[in-house]
């Protein structure tokens, strides 16, 4: 069964970017430290990245994050989603209006203008279709940004939450959590490496 998985790196003080994020500085000042694990050669870091990419039938992201990854300083062959791993999933972007053009034309982009629940449903459908085609159990991932994951959690759209807790205190930036309705989590796994602590929870 396809699950909706929110997956994001976060600092010890709860930020998913450093201060002053923008199109040319997507992770904000000091925010690169959040993703050190994704470029690590530690076996557990590589395994977790590989397994998540292999499970990805579709990926949801917000428009602000899309503008960063599709911008001139965004993704390339070495820094894209699951770069160097298995095939690329479909990407679903939540936006009020589609962009006039897309730089990363080799990726499968769908722009949903009717809200986050519809985007998540579209991602689920794409992941289920990819599962049928491949014969593998694939999931839909919410990769961010923080506001997109926060809204999905608040709306009860998330089945599983994976946090990559980086050993850095950013002080300020984009918070992952800002209050709202409480959610009950059940811890499924904890994996510690030299660069990060990977935490996985079921969301009830």
PDB file of C-alpha atoms in Angstrom, residues 3 158-162 183-189 200-204:
ATOM      1  CA  UNK A   3       2.213   5.600   2.005  1.00  0.00           C
ATOM      2  CA  UNK A 158       1.066  12.196   6.301  1.00  0.00           C
ATOM      3  CA  UNK A 159       1.452   8.507   7.185  1.00  0.00           C
ATOM      4  CA  UNK A 160       5.141   8.556   8.087  1.00  0.00           C
ATOM      5  CA  UNK A 161       7.553  11.272   9.187  1.00  0.00           C
ATOM      6  CA  UNK A 162      11.302  10.865   8.619  1.00  0.00           C
ATOM      7  CA  UNK A 183      -0.119  14.871  16.337  1.00  0.00           C
ATOM      8  CA  UNK A 184       0.690  11.518  17.931  1.00  0.00           C
ATOM      9  CA  UNK A 185       3.844   9.833  16.636  1.00  0.00           C
ATOM     10  CA  UNK A 186       5.052   6.272  17.115  1.00  0.00           C
ATOM     11  CA  UNK A 187       8.803   5.822  16.787  1.00  0.00           C
ATOM     12  CA  UNK A 188       9.734   3.150  14.264  1.00  0.00           C
ATOM     13  CA  UNK A 189      13.503   3.459  13.944  1.00  0.00           C
ATOM     14  CA  UNK A 200      11.340   7.554  11.525  1.00  0.00           C
ATOM     15  CA  UNK A 201       7.839   7.824  12.999  1.00  0.00           C
ATOM     16  CA  UNK A 202       4.372   6.612  12.108  1.00  0.00           C
ATOM     17  CA  UNK A 203       1.898   9.496  12.246  1.00  0.00           C
ATOM     18  CA  UNK A 204      -1.392   8.549  13.938  1.00  0.00           C
TER      19      UNK A 204
END
